[in-house]
Short mmCIF file of C-alpha atoms in Angstrom, two decimals:
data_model
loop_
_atom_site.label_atom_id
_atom_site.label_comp_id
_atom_site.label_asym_id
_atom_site.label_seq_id
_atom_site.Cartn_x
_atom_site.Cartn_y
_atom_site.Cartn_z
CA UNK A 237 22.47 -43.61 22.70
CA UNK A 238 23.80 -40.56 24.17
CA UNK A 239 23.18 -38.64 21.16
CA UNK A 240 19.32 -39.52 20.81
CA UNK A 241 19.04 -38.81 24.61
CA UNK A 242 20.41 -35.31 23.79
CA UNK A 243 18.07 -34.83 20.32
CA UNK A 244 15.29 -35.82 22.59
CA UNK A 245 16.48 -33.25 25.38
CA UNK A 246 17.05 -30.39 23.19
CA UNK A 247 13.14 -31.11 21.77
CA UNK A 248 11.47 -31.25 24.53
CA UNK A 249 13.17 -28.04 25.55
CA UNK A 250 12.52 -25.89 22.49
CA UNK A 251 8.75 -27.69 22.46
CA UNK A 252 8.37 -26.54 26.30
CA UNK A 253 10.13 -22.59 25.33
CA UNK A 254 7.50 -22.41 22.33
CA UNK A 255 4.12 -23.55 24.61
CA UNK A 256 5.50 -21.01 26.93
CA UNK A 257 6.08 -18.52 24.93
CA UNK A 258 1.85 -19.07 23.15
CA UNK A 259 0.87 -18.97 26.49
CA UNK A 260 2.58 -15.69 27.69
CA UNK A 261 1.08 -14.43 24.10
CA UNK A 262 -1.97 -15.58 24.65
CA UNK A 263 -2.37 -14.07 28.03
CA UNK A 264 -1.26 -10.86 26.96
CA UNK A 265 -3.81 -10.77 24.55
CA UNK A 266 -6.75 -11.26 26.61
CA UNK A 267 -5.52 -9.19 30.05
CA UNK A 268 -3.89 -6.84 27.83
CA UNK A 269 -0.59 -5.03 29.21
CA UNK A 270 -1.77 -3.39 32.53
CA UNK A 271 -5.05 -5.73 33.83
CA UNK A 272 -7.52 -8.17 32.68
CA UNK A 273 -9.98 -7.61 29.58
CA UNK A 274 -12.97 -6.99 32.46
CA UNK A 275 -10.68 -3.91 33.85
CA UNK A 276 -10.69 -2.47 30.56
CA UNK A 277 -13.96 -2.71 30.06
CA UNK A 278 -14.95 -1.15 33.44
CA UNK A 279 -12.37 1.74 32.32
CA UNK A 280 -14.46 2.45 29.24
CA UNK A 281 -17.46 2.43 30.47
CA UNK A 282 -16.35 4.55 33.55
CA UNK A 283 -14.65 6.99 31.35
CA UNK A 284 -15.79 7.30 27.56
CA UNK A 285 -13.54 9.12 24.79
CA UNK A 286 -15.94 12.23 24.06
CA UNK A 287 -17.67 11.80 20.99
CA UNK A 288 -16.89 8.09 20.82
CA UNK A 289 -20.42 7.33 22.45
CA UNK A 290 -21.72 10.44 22.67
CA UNK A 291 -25.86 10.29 22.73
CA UNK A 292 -27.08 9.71 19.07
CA UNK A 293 -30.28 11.36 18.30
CA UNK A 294 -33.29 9.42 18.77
CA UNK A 295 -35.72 10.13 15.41
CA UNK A 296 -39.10 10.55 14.90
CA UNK A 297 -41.12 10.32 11.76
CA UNK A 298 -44.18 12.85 11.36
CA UNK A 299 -45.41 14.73 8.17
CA UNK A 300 -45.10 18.62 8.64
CA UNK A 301 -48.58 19.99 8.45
CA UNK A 302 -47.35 23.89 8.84
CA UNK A 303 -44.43 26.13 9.11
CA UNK A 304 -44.59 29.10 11.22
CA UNK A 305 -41.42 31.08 10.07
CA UNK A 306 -42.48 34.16 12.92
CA UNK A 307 -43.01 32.08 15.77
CA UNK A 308 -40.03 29.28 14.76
CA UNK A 309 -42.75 26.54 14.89
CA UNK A 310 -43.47 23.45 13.06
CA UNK A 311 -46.18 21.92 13.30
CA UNK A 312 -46.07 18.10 13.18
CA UNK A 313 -49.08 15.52 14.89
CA UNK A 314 -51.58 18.31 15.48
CA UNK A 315 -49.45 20.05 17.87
CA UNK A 316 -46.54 23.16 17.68
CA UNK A 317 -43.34 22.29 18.00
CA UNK A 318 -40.14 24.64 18.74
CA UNK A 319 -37.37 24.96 16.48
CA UNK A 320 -33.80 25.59 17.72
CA UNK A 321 -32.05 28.77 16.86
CA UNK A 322 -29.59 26.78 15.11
CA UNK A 323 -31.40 23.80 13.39
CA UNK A 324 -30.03 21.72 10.92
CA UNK A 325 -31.79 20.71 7.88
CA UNK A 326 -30.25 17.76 5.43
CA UNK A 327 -31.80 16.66 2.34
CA UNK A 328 -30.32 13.37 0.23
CA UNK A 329 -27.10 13.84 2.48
CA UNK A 330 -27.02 17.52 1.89
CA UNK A 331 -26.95 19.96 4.79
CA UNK A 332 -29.14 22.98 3.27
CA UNK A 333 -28.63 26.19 4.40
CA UNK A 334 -31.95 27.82 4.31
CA UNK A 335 -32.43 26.09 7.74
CA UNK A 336 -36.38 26.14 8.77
CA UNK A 337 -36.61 28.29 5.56
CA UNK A 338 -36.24 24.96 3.38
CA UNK A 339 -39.12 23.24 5.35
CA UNK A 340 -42.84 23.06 3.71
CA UNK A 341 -46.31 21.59 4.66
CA UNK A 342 -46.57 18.35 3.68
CA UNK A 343 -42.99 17.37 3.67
CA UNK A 344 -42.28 13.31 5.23
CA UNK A 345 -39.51 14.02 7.96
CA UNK A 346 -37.21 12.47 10.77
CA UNK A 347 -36.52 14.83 13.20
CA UNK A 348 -34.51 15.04 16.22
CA UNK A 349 -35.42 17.49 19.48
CA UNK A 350 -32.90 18.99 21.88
CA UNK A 351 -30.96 16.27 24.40
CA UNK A 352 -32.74 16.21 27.76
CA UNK A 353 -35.95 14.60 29.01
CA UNK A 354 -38.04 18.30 29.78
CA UNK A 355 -41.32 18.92 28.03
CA UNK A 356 -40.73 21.46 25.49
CA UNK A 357 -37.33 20.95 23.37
CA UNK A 358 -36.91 22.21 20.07
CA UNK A 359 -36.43 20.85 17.23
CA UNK A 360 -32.66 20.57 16.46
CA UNK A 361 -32.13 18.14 13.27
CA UNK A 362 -35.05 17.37 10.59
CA UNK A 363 -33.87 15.03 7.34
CA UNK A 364 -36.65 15.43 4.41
CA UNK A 365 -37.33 12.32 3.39
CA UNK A 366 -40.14 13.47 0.38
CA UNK A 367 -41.16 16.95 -0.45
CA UNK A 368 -45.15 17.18 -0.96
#
């Protein structure tokens, strides 16, 4: 009898050490090392890596209706638009290095203006989706 009593024991102790053991896993896993999951998050949003969420471009579609290589103006909806000193023009994943120099009337685009909310940005990013 003794030895069943002490099978039972030593069961009920290594079934006890392994639930306590999943748990301590399982909290680790959602407070992580140093705080809950909600701290983390907070920490995140508080402090982004740069570049991780940096601002994506917000595009626009329009069909160019005039290039204005003097002035550095497109002009897309009826009205001129700036074009950054440094504008980047990509065509079928290809960054072309003619800049505004690649862009033609007639040409289906997406383009991107400067970050910021002032009237007035230039153009900074235009993707070609069909030449005229």
């Amino acid at each position: 009898m003794s030895h069943r009593l002490m099978i039972l024991a030593t069961r009920t102790l290594l079934a006890g050490a392994l639930a306590a053991a999943c748990a301590l896993a399982q909290a680790t896993a959602v407070s992580g090392p140093n705080g809950t999951a909600m701290q983390g998050r907070r920490t995140v949003v508080a402090a982004p890596v740069a570049g991780v969420n940096a601002d994506r471009p917000e595009l626009a579609q329009a069909v160019i209706e005039a290039v204005d290589l003097g002035q550095r103006q497109l002009r897309l909806r009826g009205k001129p638009v700036a074009v950054d000193a440094n504008l980047r023009v990509v065509q079928g994943g290809n960054l072309l290095s003619q800049g505004l120099r690649a862009l033609r009337a007639g040409q289906h685009i997406r383009f991107a203006l400067a970050p910021g909310d002032q009237p007035g940005r230039p153009v900074v990013l235009v993707y070609i989706d069909q030449q005229p």
